[in-house]
Amino acid sequence: MRLLAAFVIGTIFGVGIMISGMINPAKVLNFFDLAGSWDPSLAFVMGGALLVAIPGYRLVWRRSGPIFDTAFHMPTKRDLDKRLIGGSAVFGIGWGIAGFCPGGALPAIGTLRADVLVFIAALIAGILLARMLQGMVPPAHTMAEPETERS
Amino acid sequence: METAFTPVASFGGGLLIGLSALLLMLMLGRIMGATGILSGVVVPVSGDFGWRAAVLAGMIAGPIVLTWVSGTAPVIDVPVSMPALVIGGVLVGMGVTFGGGCTSGHGVCGNARFSARSIVATLTFMAAAIMTVFILRHGIGG
């Protein structure tokens, strides 16, 4: 049931990404192009998502724990450090170059388009490279949860 | 390339993204972040692989099912070159790993928690993306 729930939740996310237009790099890049062919649609995506998640989270947290686990798994980091800001800046630069973010690209995999698959391969290479630089890629069986906020 | 302003569809899609974040917290007690989910599949953590693989499979299946039911494939226009996709992809992968999240993890879930880290991350990656697009489209060779 836990895995089935996870799968269904993933489909809701994927359908939301498709309907919202986040799956389309042309639309994403136009959202960033304030001085050119600006398309403000994606502000409505963030608005809609937060409108549900802000009150929704607070309702969920009234429970003692989630349905299929013993406790909520919340990020523990609090510091506004160089990794957070530098990493986010590098992410934004890459997003502005390619037009895909991870949540926008993963639901596009099923189209089997070459450009989508090339981006996904590069995305995974970037993740692995960063994990190596962080010294967090020991042999798989000894893998520990990384300290960074998992989001 | 112009794209149509789609406030209703984008808002509706956003509601579904928010709903998925709320349901993942309710059911599994987890943050709905594409970065963490993909990372946990390509570099598995013992005991945490299964749910992430299931969410990822759902993310991919959702648009396939919707395309099949509606008879309309998603509109995907990629107005950049293959080298740009490779360079951008590597930068996105490195950035979200060091930054600890992306648009879904920080932008939706973290901001919904009013996390200071997520608010700072979101402002940073939005500003960086806007500046990058400005330079590429209106600066050098624009």
CSV table of C-alpha atoms in Angstrom, one decimal:
chain,number,residue,atom,x,y,z
A,1,MET,CA,0.0,0.0,0.0
A,2,ARG,CA,2.9,2.4,0.9
A,3,LEU,CA,4.5,1.9,-2.5
A,4,LEU,CA,1.1,2.1,-4.3
A,5,ALA,CA,0.4,5.4,-2.6
A,6,ALA,CA,3.8,6.7,-3.5
A,7,PHE,CA,3.2,5.7,-7.2
A,8,VAL,CA,-0.2,7.4,-7.3
A,9,ILE,CA,1.2,10.6,-5.7
A,10,GLY,CA,3.9,10.6,-8.3
A,11,THR,CA,1.3,10.4,-11.1
A,12,ILE,CA,-0.6,13.4,-9.6
A,13,PHE,CA,2.7,15.4,-9.6
A,14,GLY,CA,3.5,14.3,-13.2
A,15,VAL,CA,0.0,15.2,-14.4
A,16,GLY,CA,0.2,18.6,-12.6
A,17,ILE,CA,3.6,19.3,-14.3
A,18,MET,CA,2.2,18.4,-17.7
A,19,ILE,CA,-1.1,20.5,-17.3
A,20,SER,CA,0.7,23.5,-15.8
A,21,GLY,CA,3.2,23.9,-18.6
A,22,MET,CA,6.3,23.3,-16.4
A,23,ILE,CA,7.1,20.4,-18.7
A,24,ASN,CA,7.7,22.8,-21.6
A,25,PRO,CA,11.1,24.6,-21.6
A,26,ALA,CA,9.9,27.3,-24.1
A,27,LYS,CA,7.3,28.3,-21.5
A,28,VAL,CA,9.7,28.2,-18.6
A,29,LEU,CA,12.3,30.3,-20.4
A,30,ASN,CA,9.7,32.8,-21.4
A,31,PHE,CA,8.7,33.1,-17.7
A,32,PHE,CA,12.3,34.2,-17.0
A,33,ASP,CA,12.5,36.5,-20.1
A,34,LEU,CA,11.1,39.6,-18.4
A,35,ALA,CA,12.6,41.9,-21.1
A,36,GLY,CA,11.4,39.8,-24.1
A,37,SER,CA,8.5,37.3,-24.7
A,38,TRP,CA,7.5,37.2,-21.1
A,39,ASP,CA,4.9,34.6,-20.2
A,40,PRO,CA,3.8,35.0,-16.5
A,41,SER,CA,1.9,31.6,-16.4
A,42,LEU,CA,4.4,29.9,-14.2
A,43,ALA,CA,3.7,32.3,-11.3
A,44,PHE,CA,0.2,30.7,-11.3
A,45,VAL,CA,1.8,27.2,-10.9
A,46,MET,CA,3.7,28.3,-7.8
A,47,GLY,CA,0.7,30.1,-6.5
A,48,GLY,CA,-1.6,27.1,-7.0
A,49,ALA,CA,0.9,24.7,-5.4
A,50,LEU,CA,1.5,26.9,-2.4
A,51,LEU,CA,-2.3,27.6,-2.0
A,52,VAL,CA,-2.7,23.9,-1.4
A,53,ALA,CA,0.6,23.0,0.4
A,54,ILE,CA,0.7,25.9,3.0
A,55,PRO,CA,-2.7,25.0,4.7
A,56,GLY,CA,-2.4,21.4,3.7
A,57,TYR,CA,0.9,20.8,5.5
A,58,ARG,CA,-0.5,22.4,8.6
A,59,LEU,CA,-3.5,20.2,8.6
A,60,VAL,CA,-1.4,17.1,8.1
A,61,TRP,CA,1.0,18.1,10.9
A,62,ARG,CA,-1.9,18.0,13.4
A,63,ARG,CA,-1.5,14.2,13.2
A,64,SER,CA,1.1,12.4,15.3
A,65,GLY,CA,2.7,11.0,12.2
A,66,PRO,CA,2.1,10.0,8.6
A,67,ILE,CA,-0.2,7.1,7.6
A,68,PHE,CA,2.5,4.7,6.4
A,69,ASP,CA,5.4,5.7,8.6
A,70,THR,CA,6.1,6.3,12.3
A,71,ALA,CA,7.2,10.0,12.0
A,72,PHE,CA,7.5,12.9,9.6
A,73,HIS,CA,10.9,13.2,7.9
A,74,MET,CA,11.7,16.9,8.0
A,75,PRO,CA,14.9,18.6,6.8
A,76,THR,CA,17.1,19.5,9.8
A,77,LYS,CA,19.5,22.0,8.3
A,78,ARG,CA,18.9,25.6,9.3
A,79,ASP,CA,22.0,27.5,8.2
A,80,LEU,CA,22.1,29.8,5.2
A,81,ASP,CA,25.5,28.7,4.0
A,82,LYS,CA,27.6,29.1,0.9
A,83,ARG,CA,26.6,25.7,-0.4
A,84,LEU,CA,22.9,26.6,-0.3
A,85,ILE,CA,23.3,29.9,-2.0
A,86,GLY,CA,26.1,28.9,-4.4
A,87,GLY,CA,24.3,25.6,-5.3
A,88,SER,CA,21.0,27.4,-5.9
A,89,ALA,CA,22.8,30.1,-8.1
A,90,VAL,CA,24.4,27.3,-10.2
A,91,PHE,CA,21.0,25.6,-10.5
A,92,GLY,CA,19.4,28.8,-11.6
A,93,ILE,CA,22.1,29.4,-14.3
A,94,GLY,CA,21.6,25.8,-15.6
A,95,TRP,CA,17.8,26.3,-15.5
A,96,GLY,CA,18.2,29.5,-17.5
A,97,ILE,CA,20.4,27.8,-20.1
A,98,ALA,CA,18.4,24.6,-20.6
A,99,GLY,CA,14.8,25.5,-19.6
A,100,PHE,CA,14.3,22.2,-17.7
A,101,CYS,CA,14.4,21.8,-13.9
A,102,PRO,CA,14.3,18.3,-12.4
A,103,GLY,CA,10.6,18.3,-11.6
A,104,GLY,CA,9.8,19.6,-15.1
A,105,ALA,CA,12.0,17.1,-16.9
A,106,LEU,CA,11.3,13.8,-15.1
A,107,PRO,CA,7.6,13.7,-16.1
A,108,ALA,CA,8.7,14.3,-19.8
A,109,ILE,CA,10.8,11.0,-19.9
A,110,GLY,CA,7.8,9.1,-21.2
A,111,THR,CA,7.9,11.1,-24.4
A,112,LEU,CA,11.2,9.5,-25.2
A,113,ARG,CA,12.3,12.7,-26.9
A,114,ALA,CA,16.1,12.8,-27.5
A,115,ASP,CA,16.4,16.3,-26.1
A,116,VAL,CA,14.6,15.3,-22.9
A,117,LEU,CA,16.8,12.1,-22.5
A,118,VAL,CA,20.0,14.1,-23.1
A,119,PHE,CA,19.0,16.6,-20.4
A,120,ILE,CA,18.2,13.8,-17.9
A,121,ALA,CA,21.5,12.1,-18.6
A,122,ALA,CA,23.4,15.4,-18.0
A,123,LEU,CA,21.3,16.0,-14.9
A,124,ILE,CA,22.2,12.6,-13.4
A,125,ALA,CA,25.9,13.2,-14.4
A,126,GLY,CA,25.8,16.5,-12.6
A,127,ILE,CA,24.2,15.0,-9.5
A,128,LEU,CA,26.9,12.2,-9.4
A,129,LEU,CA,29.7,14.7,-10.0
A,130,ALA,CA,28.5,16.9,-7.1
A,131,ARG,CA,28.1,13.8,-4.8
A,132,MET,CA,31.7,12.8,-5.6
A,133,LEU,CA,32.9,16.3,-4.9
A,134,GLN,CA,31.0,16.2,-1.6
A,135,GLY,CA,32.8,12.9,-0.9
A,136,MET,CA,29.5,11.2,-0.5
A,137,VAL,CA,29.8,8.3,-2.9
A,138,PRO,CA,31.3,5.4,-0.9
A,139,PRO,CA,30.3,1.9,-2.0
A,140,ALA,CA,26.6,1.6,-2.2
A,141,HIS,CA,26.1,-0.8,0.7
A,142,THR,CA,27.7,1.6,3.2
A,143,MET,CA,25.8,4.6,1.8
A,144,ALA,CA,24.6,6.9,4.5
A,145,GLU,CA,21.9,9.6,4.3
A,146,PRO,CA,23.7,12.7,3.1
A,147,GLU,CA,23.5,15.7,5.4
A,148,THR,CA,22.1,18.0,2.9
A,149,GLU,CA,18.4,18.9,2.9
A,150,ARG,CA,16.7,16.2,0.8
A,151,SER,CA,14.2,18.0,-1.3
B,1,MET,CA,9.4,31.9,-29.4
B,2,GLU,CA,6.2,33.3,-27.9
B,3,THR,CA,4.1,31.0,-25.7
B,4,ALA,CA,0.4,31.5,-24.8
B,5,PHE,CA,-0.5,32.8,-21.4
B,6,THR,CA,-2.3,30.0,-19.7
B,7,PRO,CA,-3.3,31.1,-16.2
B,8,VAL,CA,-6.1,28.6,-15.7
B,9,ALA,CA,-4.2,25.5,-16.8
B,10,SER,CA,-1.1,26.6,-14.9
B,11,PHE,CA,-3.0,27.3,-11.7
B,12,GLY,CA,-4.8,23.9,-12.1
B,13,GLY,CA,-1.5,22.1,-12.6
B,14,GLY,CA,-0.1,24.0,-9.6
B,15,LEU,CA,-3.0,22.8,-7.4
B,16,LEU,CA,-2.2,19.2,-8.4
B,17,ILE,CA,1.5,19.7,-7.6
B,18,GLY,CA,0.5,21.1,-4.2
B,19,LEU,CA,-1.9,18.2,-3.7
B,20,SER,CA,0.9,15.7,-4.4
B,21,ALA,CA,3.1,17.5,-1.8
B,22,LEU,CA,0.4,17.4,0.8
B,23,LEU,CA,-0.4,13.7,0.1
B,24,LEU,CA,3.2,12.6,0.3
B,25,MET,CA,3.5,14.3,3.7
B,26,LEU,CA,0.2,12.8,4.8
B,27,MET,CA,1.0,9.2,3.6
B,28,LEU,CA,4.7,8.8,3.9
B,29,GLY,CA,5.8,11.9,5.9
B,30,ARG,CA,8.2,13.0,3.1
B,31,ILE,CA,9.1,16.1,1.2
B,32,MET,CA,7.9,16.0,-2.5
B,33,GLY,CA,11.2,17.1,-4.0
B,34,ALA,CA,12.2,16.0,-7.5
B,35,THR,CA,15.9,16.3,-6.6
B,36,GLY,CA,15.8,14.2,-3.5
B,37,ILE,CA,13.7,11.6,-5.2
B,38,LEU,CA,15.9,11.3,-8.3
B,39,SER,CA,19.1,11.3,-6.2
B,40,GLY,CA,17.7,8.6,-4.0
B,41,VAL,CA,17.1,6.4,-7.1
B,42,VAL,CA,20.5,6.9,-8.8
B,43,VAL,CA,22.5,6.7,-5.6
B,44,PRO,CA,20.2,4.4,-3.5
B,45,VAL,CA,20.1,4.8,0.3
B,46,SER,CA,19.4,1.5,2.1
B,47,GLY,CA,15.7,1.2,3.0
B,48,ASP,CA,14.8,4.4,1.2
B,49,PHE,CA,15.0,3.3,-2.4
B,50,GLY,CA,11.5,1.8,-2.8
B,51,TRP,CA,9.3,4.8,-2.2
B,52,ARG,CA,11.5,7.1,-4.2
B,53,ALA,CA,11.5,4.7,-7.2
B,54,ALA,CA,7.7,4.4,-6.9
B,55,VAL,CA,7.2,8.2,-6.9
B,56,LEU,CA,9.6,8.5,-9.8
B,57,ALA,CA,7.7,5.8,-11.8
B,58,GLY,CA,4.4,7.6,-11.1
B,59,MET,CA,5.9,11.0,-12.2
B,60,ILE,CA,6.8,9.4,-15.5
B,61,ALA,CA,3.6,7.4,-15.8
B,62,GLY,CA,1.3,10.4,-15.1
B,63,PRO,CA,1.8,12.2,-18.4
B,64,ILE,CA,1.8,8.9,-20.4
B,65,VAL,CA,-1.6,8.0,-18.9
B,66,LEU,CA,-3.0,11.6,-19.4
B,67,THR,CA,-1.7,11.5,-23.0
B,68,TRP,CA,-3.4,8.2,-23.6
B,69,VAL,CA,-6.7,9.2,-22.0
B,70,SER,CA,-6.9,12.7,-23.5
B,71,GLY,CA,-5.4,11.8,-26.9
B,72,THR,CA,-3.2,15.0,-26.6
B,73,ALA,CA,0.5,14.8,-26.1
B,74,PRO,CA,2.2,17.3,-23.8
B,75,VAL,CA,3.5,20.5,-25.6
B,76,ILE,CA,7.2,20.4,-25.3
B,77,ASP,CA,9.2,23.0,-27.3
B,78,VAL,CA,13.0,23.0,-26.6
B,79,PRO,CA,14.3,26.3,-28.0
B,80,VAL,CA,17.9,25.6,-27.1
B,81,SER,CA,20.7,23.5,-28.6
B,82,MET,CA,21.8,20.0,-27.5
B,83,PRO,CA,25.1,21.4,-26.1
B,84,ALA,CA,23.0,23.9,-24.0
B,85,LEU,CA,20.9,21.0,-22.7
B,86,VAL,CA,24.1,19.1,-21.7
B,87,ILE,CA,25.8,22.1,-20.0
B,88,GLY,CA,22.5,23.2,-18.4
B,89,GLY,CA,21.7,19.7,-17.2
B,90,VAL,CA,25.1,19.2,-15.6
B,91,LEU,CA,24.8,22.7,-13.9
B,92,VAL,CA,21.3,21.9,-12.7
B,93,GLY,CA,22.4,18.5,-11.3
B,94,MET,CA,25.4,20.0,-9.5
B,95,GLY,CA,23.5,23.0,-8.3
B,96,VAL,CA,20.4,21.2,-6.8
B,97,THR,CA,22.8,18.7,-5.1
B,98,PHE,CA,24.8,21.4,-3.4
B,99,GLY,CA,21.8,23.6,-2.9
B,100,GLY,CA,19.8,20.7,-1.4
B,101,GLY,CA,16.7,21.0,-3.6
B,102,CYS,CA,15.0,22.5,-6.6
B,103,THR,CA,11.8,24.1,-7.7
B,104,SER,CA,9.6,21.4,-6.1
B,105,GLY,CA,11.6,20.7,-2.9
B,106,HIS,CA,12.6,24.3,-2.0
B,107,GLY,CA,10.1,26.2,-4.2
B,108,VAL,CA,6.9,24.4,-3.2
B,109,CYS,CA,7.5,22.2,-0.1
B,110,GLY,CA,10.2,24.3,1.6
B,111,ASN,CA,8.4,27.6,1.0
B,112,ALA,CA,5.2,26.0,2.2
B,113,ARG,CA,7.0,25.2,5.5
B,114,PHE,CA,8.2,28.8,5.6
B,115,SER,CA,11.8,27.4,5.7
B,116,ALA,CA,14.4,30.3,5.6
B,117,ARG,CA,16.8,28.1,3.6
B,118,SER,CA,14.1,27.4,1.0
B,119,ILE,CA,13.1,31.0,0.7
B,120,VAL,CA,16.7,32.1,0.2
B,121,ALA,CA,17.3,29.2,-2.3
B,122,THR,CA,14.2,30.1,-4.3
B,123,LEU,CA,15.0,33.8,-4.5
B,124,THR,CA,18.6,32.8,-5.5
B,125,PHE,CA,17.7,30.4,-8.3
B,126,MET,CA,14.9,32.5,-9.7
B,127,ALA,CA,17.2,35.6,-9.8
B,128,ALA,CA,20.1,33.5,-11.4
B,129,ALA,CA,17.7,32.1,-14.1
B,130,ILE,CA,16.3,35.5,-14.9
B,131,MET,CA,19.8,37.0,-15.2
B,132,THR,CA,21.0,34.0,-17.3
B,133,VAL,CA,18.1,34.3,-19.8
B,134,PHE,CA,18.6,38.1,-20.0
B,135,ILE,CA,22.3,37.6,-20.8
B,136,LEU,CA,21.7,34.8,-23.3
B,137,ARG,CA,18.8,36.5,-25.1
B,138,HIS,CA,19.5,40.2,-24.8
B,139,GLY,CA,23.2,40.4,-23.9
B,140,ILE,CA,25.8,38.4,-25.9
B,141,GLY,CA,24.5,37.8,-29.4
B,142,GLY,CA,21.0,38.7,-28.3
